[in-house]
Short mmCIF file of C-alpha atoms in Angstrom, two decimals:
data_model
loop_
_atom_site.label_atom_id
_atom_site.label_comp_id
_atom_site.label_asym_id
_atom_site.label_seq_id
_atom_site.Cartn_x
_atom_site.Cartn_y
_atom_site.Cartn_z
CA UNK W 1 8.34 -28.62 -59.88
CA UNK W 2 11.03 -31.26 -60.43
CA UNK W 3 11.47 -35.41 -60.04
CA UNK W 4 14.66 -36.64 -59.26
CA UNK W 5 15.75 -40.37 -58.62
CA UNK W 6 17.70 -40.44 -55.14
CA UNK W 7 17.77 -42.82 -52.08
CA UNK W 8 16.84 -43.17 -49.03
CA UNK W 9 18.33 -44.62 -45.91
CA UNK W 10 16.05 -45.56 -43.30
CA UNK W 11 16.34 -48.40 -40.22
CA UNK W 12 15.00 -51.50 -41.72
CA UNK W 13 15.69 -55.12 -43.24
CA UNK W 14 17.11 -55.67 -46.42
CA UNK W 15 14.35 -56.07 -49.56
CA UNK W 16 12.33 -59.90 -49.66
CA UNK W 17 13.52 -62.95 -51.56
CA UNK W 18 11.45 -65.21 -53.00
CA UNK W 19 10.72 -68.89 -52.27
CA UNK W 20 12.07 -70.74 -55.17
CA UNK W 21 8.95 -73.41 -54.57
CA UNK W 22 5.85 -72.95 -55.77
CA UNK W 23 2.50 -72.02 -54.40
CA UNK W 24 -0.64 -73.01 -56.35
CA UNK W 25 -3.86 -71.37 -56.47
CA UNK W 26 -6.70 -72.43 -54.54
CA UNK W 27 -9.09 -74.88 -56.61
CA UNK W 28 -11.85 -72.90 -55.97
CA UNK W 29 -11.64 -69.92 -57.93
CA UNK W 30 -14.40 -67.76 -55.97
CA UNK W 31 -14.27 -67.28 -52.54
CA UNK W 32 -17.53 -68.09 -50.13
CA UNK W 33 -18.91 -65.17 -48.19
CA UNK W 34 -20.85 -65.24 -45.58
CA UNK W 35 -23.65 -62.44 -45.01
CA UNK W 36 -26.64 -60.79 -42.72
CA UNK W 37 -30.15 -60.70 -43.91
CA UNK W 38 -29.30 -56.77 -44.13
CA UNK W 39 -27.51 -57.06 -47.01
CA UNK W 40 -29.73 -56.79 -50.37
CA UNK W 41 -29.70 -58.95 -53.51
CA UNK W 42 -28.06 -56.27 -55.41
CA UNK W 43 -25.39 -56.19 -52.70
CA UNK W 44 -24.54 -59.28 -53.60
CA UNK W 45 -23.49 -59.58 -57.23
CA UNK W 46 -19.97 -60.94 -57.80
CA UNK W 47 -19.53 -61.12 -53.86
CA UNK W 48 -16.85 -63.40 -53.62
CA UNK W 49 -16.08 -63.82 -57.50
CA UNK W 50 -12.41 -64.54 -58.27
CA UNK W 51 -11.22 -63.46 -54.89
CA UNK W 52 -9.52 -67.15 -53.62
CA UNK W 53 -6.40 -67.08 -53.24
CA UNK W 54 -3.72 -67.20 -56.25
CA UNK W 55 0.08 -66.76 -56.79
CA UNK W 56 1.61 -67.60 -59.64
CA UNK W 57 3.35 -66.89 -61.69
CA UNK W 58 4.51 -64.52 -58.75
CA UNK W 59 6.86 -66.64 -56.15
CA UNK W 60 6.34 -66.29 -52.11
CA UNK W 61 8.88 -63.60 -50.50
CA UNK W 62 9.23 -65.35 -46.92
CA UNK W 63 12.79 -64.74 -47.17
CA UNK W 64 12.97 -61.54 -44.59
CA UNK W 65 14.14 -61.06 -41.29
CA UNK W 66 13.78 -58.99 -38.25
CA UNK W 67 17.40 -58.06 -38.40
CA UNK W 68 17.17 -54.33 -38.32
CA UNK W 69 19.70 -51.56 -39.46
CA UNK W 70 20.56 -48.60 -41.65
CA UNK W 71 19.58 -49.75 -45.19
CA UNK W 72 19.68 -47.60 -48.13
CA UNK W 73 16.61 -47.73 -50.52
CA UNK W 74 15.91 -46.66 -53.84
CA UNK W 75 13.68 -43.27 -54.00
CA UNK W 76 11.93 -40.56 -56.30
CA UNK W 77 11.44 -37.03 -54.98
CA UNK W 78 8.54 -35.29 -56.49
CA UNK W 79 8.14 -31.53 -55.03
CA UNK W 80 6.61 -28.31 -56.06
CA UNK W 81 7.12 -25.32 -53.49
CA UNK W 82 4.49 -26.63 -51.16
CA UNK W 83 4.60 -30.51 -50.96
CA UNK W 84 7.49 -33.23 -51.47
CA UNK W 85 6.03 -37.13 -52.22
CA UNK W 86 8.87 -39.48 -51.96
CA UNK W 87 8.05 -43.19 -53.35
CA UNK W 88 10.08 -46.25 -53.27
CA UNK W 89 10.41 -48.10 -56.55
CA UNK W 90 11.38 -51.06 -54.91
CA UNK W 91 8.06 -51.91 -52.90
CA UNK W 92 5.68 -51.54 -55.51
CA UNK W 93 5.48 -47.72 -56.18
CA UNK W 94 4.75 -46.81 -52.47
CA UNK W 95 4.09 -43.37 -51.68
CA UNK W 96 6.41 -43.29 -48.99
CA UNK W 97 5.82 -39.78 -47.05
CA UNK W 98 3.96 -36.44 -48.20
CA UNK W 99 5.37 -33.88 -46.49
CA UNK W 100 3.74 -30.19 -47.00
CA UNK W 101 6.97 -27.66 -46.55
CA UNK W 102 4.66 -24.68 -45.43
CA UNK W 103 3.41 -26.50 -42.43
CA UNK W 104 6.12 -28.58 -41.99
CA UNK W 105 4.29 -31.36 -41.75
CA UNK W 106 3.67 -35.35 -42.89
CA UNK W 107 0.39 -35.63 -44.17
CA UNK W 108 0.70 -39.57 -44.18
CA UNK W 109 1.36 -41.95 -41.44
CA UNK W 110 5.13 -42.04 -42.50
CA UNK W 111 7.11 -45.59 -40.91
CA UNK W 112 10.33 -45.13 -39.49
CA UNK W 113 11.15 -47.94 -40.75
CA UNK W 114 11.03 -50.68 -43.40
CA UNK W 115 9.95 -53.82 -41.66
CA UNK W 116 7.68 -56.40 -44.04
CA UNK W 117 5.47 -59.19 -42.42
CA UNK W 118 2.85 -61.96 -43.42
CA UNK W 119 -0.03 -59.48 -44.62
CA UNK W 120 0.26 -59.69 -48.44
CA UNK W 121 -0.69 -62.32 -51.41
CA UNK W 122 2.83 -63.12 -51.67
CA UNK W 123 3.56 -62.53 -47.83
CA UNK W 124 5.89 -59.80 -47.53
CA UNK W 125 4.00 -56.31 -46.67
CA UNK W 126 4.84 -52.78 -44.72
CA UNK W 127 3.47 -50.31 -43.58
CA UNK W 128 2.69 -46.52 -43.97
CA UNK W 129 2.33 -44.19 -46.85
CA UNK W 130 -0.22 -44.89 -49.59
CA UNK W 131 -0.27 -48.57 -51.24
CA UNK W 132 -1.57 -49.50 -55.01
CA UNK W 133 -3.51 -52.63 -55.28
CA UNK W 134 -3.62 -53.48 -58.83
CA UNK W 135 -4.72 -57.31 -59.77
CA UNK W 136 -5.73 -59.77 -56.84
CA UNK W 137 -8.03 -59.63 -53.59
CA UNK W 138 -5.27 -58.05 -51.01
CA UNK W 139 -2.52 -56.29 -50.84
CA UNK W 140 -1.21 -56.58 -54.20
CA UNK W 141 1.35 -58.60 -55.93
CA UNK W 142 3.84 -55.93 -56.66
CA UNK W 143 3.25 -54.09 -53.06
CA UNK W 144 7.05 -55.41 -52.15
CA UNK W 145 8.20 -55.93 -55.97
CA UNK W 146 10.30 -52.94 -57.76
CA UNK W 147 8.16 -51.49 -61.24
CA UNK W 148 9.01 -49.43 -63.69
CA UNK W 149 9.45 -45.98 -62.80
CA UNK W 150 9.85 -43.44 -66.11
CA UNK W 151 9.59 -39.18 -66.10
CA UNK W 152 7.71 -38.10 -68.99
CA UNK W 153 6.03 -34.38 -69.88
CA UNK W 154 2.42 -33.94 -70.54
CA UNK W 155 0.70 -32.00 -73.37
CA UNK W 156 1.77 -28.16 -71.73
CA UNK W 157 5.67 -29.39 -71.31
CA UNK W 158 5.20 -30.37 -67.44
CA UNK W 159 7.45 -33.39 -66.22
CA UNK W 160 5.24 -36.17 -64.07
CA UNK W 161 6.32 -39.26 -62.72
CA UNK W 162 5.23 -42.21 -64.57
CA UNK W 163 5.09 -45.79 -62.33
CA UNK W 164 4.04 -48.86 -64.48
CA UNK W 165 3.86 -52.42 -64.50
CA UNK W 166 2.62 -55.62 -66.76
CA UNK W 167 0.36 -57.80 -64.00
CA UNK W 168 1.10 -61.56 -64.80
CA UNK W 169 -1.16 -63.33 -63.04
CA UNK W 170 -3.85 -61.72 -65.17
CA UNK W 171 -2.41 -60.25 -68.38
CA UNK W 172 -2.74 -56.25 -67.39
CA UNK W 173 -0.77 -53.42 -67.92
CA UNK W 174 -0.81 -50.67 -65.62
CA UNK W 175 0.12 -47.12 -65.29
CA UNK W 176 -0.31 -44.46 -62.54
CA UNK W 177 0.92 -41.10 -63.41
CA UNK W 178 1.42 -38.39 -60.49
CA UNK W 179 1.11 -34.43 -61.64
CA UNK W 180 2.88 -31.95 -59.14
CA UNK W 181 2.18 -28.46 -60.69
CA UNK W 182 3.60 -25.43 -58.50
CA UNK W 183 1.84 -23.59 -56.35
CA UNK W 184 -0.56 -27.07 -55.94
CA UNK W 185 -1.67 -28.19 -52.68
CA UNK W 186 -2.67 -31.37 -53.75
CA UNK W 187 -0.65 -34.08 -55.47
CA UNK W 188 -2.54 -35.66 -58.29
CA UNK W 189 -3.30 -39.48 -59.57
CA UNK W 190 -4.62 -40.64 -62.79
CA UNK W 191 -4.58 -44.43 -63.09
CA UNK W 192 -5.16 -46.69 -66.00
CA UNK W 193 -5.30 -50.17 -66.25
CA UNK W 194 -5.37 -51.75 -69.28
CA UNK W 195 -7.08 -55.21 -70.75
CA UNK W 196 -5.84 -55.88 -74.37
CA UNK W 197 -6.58 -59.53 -74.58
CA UNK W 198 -9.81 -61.07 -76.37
CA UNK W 199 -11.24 -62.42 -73.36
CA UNK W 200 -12.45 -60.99 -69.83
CA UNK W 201 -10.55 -60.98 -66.93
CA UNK W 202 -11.56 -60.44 -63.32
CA UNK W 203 -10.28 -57.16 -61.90
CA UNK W 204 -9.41 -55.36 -58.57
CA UNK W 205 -8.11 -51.94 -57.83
CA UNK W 206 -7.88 -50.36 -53.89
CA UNK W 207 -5.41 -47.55 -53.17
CA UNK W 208 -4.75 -47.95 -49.11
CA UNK W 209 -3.74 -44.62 -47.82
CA UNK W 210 -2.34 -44.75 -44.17
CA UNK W 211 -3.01 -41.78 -41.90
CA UNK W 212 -2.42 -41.11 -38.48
CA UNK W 213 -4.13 -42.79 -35.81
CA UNK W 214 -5.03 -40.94 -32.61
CA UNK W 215 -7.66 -41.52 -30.24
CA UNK W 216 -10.47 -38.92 -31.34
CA UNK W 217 -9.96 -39.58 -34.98
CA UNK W 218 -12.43 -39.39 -36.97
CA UNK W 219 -13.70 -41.18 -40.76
CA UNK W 220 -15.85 -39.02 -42.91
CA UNK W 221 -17.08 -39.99 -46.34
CA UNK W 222 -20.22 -38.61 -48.79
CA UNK W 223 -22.30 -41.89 -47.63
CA UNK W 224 -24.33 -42.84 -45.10
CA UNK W 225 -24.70 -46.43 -46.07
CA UNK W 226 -21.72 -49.07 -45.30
CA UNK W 227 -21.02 -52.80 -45.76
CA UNK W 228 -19.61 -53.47 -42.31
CA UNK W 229 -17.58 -57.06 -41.18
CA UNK W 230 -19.12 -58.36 -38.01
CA UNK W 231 -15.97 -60.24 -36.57
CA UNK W 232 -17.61 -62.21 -34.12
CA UNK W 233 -19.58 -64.54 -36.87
CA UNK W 234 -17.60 -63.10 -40.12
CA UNK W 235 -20.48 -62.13 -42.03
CA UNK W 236 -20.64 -59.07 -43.86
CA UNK W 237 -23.93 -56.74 -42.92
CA UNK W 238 -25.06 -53.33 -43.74
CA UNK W 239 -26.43 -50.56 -41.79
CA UNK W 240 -26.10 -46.78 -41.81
CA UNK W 241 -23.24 -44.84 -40.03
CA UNK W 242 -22.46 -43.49 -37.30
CA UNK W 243 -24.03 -46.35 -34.69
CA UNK W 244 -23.65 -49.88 -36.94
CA UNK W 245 -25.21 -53.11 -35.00
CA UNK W 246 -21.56 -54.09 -34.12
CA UNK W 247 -21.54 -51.72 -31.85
CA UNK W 248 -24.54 -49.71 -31.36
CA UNK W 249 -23.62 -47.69 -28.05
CA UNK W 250 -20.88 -46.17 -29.98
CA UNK W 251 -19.91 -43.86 -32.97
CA UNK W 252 -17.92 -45.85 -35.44
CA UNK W 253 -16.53 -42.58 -36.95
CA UNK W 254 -14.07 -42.92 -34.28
CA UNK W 255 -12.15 -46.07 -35.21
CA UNK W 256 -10.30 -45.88 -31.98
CA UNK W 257 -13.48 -46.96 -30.53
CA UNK W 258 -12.99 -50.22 -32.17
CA UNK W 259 -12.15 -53.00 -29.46
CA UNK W 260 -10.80 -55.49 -32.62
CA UNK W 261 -9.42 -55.08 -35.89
CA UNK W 262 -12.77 -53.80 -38.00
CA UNK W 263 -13.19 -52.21 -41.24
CA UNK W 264 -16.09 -50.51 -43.10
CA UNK W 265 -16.96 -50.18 -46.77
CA UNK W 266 -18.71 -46.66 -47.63
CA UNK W 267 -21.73 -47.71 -50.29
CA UNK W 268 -21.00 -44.16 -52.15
CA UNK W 269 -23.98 -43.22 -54.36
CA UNK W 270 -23.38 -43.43 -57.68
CA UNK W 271 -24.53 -40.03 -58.47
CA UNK W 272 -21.79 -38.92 -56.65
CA UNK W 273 -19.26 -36.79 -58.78
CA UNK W 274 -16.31 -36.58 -56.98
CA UNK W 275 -16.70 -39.71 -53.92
CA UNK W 276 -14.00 -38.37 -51.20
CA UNK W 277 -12.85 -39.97 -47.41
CA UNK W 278 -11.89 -38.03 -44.90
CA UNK W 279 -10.07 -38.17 -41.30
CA UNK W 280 -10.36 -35.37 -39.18
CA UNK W 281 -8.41 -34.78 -35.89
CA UNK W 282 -9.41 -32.72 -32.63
CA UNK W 283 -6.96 -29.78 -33.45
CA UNK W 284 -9.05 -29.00 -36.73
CA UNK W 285 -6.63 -30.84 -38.95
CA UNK W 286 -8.00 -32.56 -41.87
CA UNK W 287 -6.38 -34.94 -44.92
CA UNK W 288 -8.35 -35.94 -47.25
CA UNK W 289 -8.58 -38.01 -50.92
CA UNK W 290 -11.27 -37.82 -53.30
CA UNK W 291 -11.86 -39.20 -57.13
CA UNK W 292 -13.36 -38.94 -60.13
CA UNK W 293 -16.78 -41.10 -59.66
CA UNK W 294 -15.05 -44.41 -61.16
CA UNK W 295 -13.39 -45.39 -58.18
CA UNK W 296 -17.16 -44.74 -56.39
CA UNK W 297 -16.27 -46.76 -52.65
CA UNK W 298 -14.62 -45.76 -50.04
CA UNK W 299 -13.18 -48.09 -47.10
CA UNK W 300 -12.33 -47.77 -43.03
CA UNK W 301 -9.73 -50.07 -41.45
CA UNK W 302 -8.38 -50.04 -38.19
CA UNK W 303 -6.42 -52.32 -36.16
CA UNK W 304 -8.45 -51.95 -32.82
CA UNK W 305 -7.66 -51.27 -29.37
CA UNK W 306 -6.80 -54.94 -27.86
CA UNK W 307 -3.45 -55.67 -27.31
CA UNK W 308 -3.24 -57.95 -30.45
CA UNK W 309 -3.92 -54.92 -32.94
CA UNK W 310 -1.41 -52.45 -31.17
CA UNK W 311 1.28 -55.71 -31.39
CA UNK W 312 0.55 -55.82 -35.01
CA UNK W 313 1.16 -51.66 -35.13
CA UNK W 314 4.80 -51.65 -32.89
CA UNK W 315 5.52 -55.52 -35.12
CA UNK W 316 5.43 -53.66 -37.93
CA UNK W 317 7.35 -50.27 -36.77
CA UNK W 318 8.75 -49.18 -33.94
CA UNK W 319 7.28 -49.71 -30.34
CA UNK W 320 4.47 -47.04 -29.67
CA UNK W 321 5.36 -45.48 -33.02
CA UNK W 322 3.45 -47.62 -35.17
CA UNK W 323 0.13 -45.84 -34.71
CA UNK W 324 -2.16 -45.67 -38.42
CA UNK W 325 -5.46 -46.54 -39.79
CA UNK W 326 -6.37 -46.33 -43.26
CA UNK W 327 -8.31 -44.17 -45.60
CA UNK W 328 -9.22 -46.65 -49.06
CA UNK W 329 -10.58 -45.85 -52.00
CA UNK W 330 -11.78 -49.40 -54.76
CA UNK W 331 -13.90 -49.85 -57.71
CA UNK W 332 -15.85 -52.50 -56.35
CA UNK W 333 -18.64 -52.50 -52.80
CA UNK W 334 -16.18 -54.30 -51.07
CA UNK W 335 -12.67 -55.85 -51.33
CA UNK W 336 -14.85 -59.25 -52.12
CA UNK W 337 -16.67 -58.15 -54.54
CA UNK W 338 -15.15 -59.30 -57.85
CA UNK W 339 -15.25 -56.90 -60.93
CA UNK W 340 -15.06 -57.99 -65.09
CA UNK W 341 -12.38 -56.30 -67.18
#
């Protein structure tokens, strides 16, 4: 197994500036949700709780363009003798591509190119790969930042990749540490996030994994139960997979089935040792993550069918390369539920 540091060069736009004005928080610390009479009273603690928006001390990066063309990024190559993870320091720690050698394969959906739009706290987001959302309702506010990258050896003299970062906007330090060892066909996570101040803080944690999308796709996790968005009234409802009252006449497992841009939250039971997602394609091909039983829920997003979701998909890649949906994995019911660190 080694870790190297290297680049990349890829078709893209150079990396975000920041606005040098402020944006302040919104006064309202918790956000109001809006849900079904399906949802139960226990469904609802901390719905909502610290999830408004806020920003600093983090500026806005709005300074991007569309200008595309050969730009070199900073990398780190991870590979044993059956997978190579590349990440990109420089957007947050991104898994970039996973690439088994065997197969010759990606495993991820893997962007040809860099290309950030409005999608994140701070703005500036792309696509692909496998995200870490460490902090603040969304898509975090280092997913475009660079953070500490470090190789260190564990207890039996293996090297693993270290990434790490000190979260501002609510006093945490983070680490994520990635173990390779040969022969593995799996590349392993652990995370820890740290509190060491006397008070609480509010906390939230989603790892967004994109995948390939193709039309018989399908989403597989250990529970029955989800927390569904209906779009049409945006209230969150529950119900029991595969037909959801969004869409009764069809089988949500198949997110291409989606006419709009949906998502799903998989209520994992928490007796659950090991909670796993799955997507599973037509030629018996499978990728799949799975946990320890802290990081219990497991999420479903999809851009939908309509011309407005495939936009989004070629806007942020190529034209009819664009193509993902995405496997998560959160310690909370949903990405509104607040959590107390």
């Amino acid at each position: 197994m080694s870790v190297k540091y290297t680049v990349l060069s890829l078709k893209g736009t150079k990396l975000p500036k920041e606005n040098p004005l402020p944006f302040y928080k919104d006064r309202n610390r918790n956000r109001k949700v809006n849900i079904q009479e399906s949802l139960r009273k226990e469904d609802n603690s901390l719905l909502g709780y610290e999830t408004a928006p806020r920003f600093l001390p983090y500026k806005i990066q709005d300074r991007y363009d569309r200008d595309r063309s050969v730009v070199t990024y900073k990398a780190i190559v991870m590979e044993n003798n059956i997978l190579k993870a590349t990440f990109l320091p420089e957007y947050g720690g991104r898994l970039y591509s996973l690439y088994h050698k065997q197969l010759e394969k990606d495993l991820l959906f893997t962007n040809p190119v860099i290309q950030p739009a409005n999608l994140a706290v701070l703005n500036a987001w792309i696509s692909g790969g496998v995200e870490w959302n460490v902090g603040q309702y969304g898509h975090s506010f280092t997913t475009s930042l660079p953070v500490f990258c470090g190789v260190l050896k564990d207890k039996n003299g293996e090297e693993f990749l270290r990434i790490y970062e000190y979260e501002r906007c609510h006093n945490l330090f983070w680490h994520l540490d990635f173990h390779l060892p040969e022969d593995s066909t799996t590349l392993n996570m652990y995370a820890r996030i740290v509190n060491d101040q006397d008070t609480v803080t509010s906390i939230y944690y989603w790892s967004n994994v994109a995948v390939k999308e193709t039309r018989k796709a399908r989403i597989f996790s250990g529970a029955e139960e989800v927390i569904y968005m209906d779009m049409k009234t945006r209230e969150f409802g529950k119900g029991k997979m595969p037909y959801l009252p969004i869409m009764p006449e069809k089988d949500a497992s198949y997110p291409a089935d989606f006419s709009n841009s949906n998502e799903y939250f998989f209520q994992t039971p928490i007796e659950e040792k090991a909670p796993w997602e799955a997507v599973v394609y037509p030629d018996d091909w499978m990728f799949f993550e799975r946990s320890s039983n802290l990081l219990r829920y497991r999420k479903m997003f999809c851009w939908g069918s309509h011309k407005g979701g495939q936009r989004w998909k070629d806007y942020l890649s190529e034209e009819g390369q664009g193509d993902y949906i995405e496997i998560q994995g959160g310690l909370a019911p949903t990405q509104l539920h607040g959590m107390i660190l």
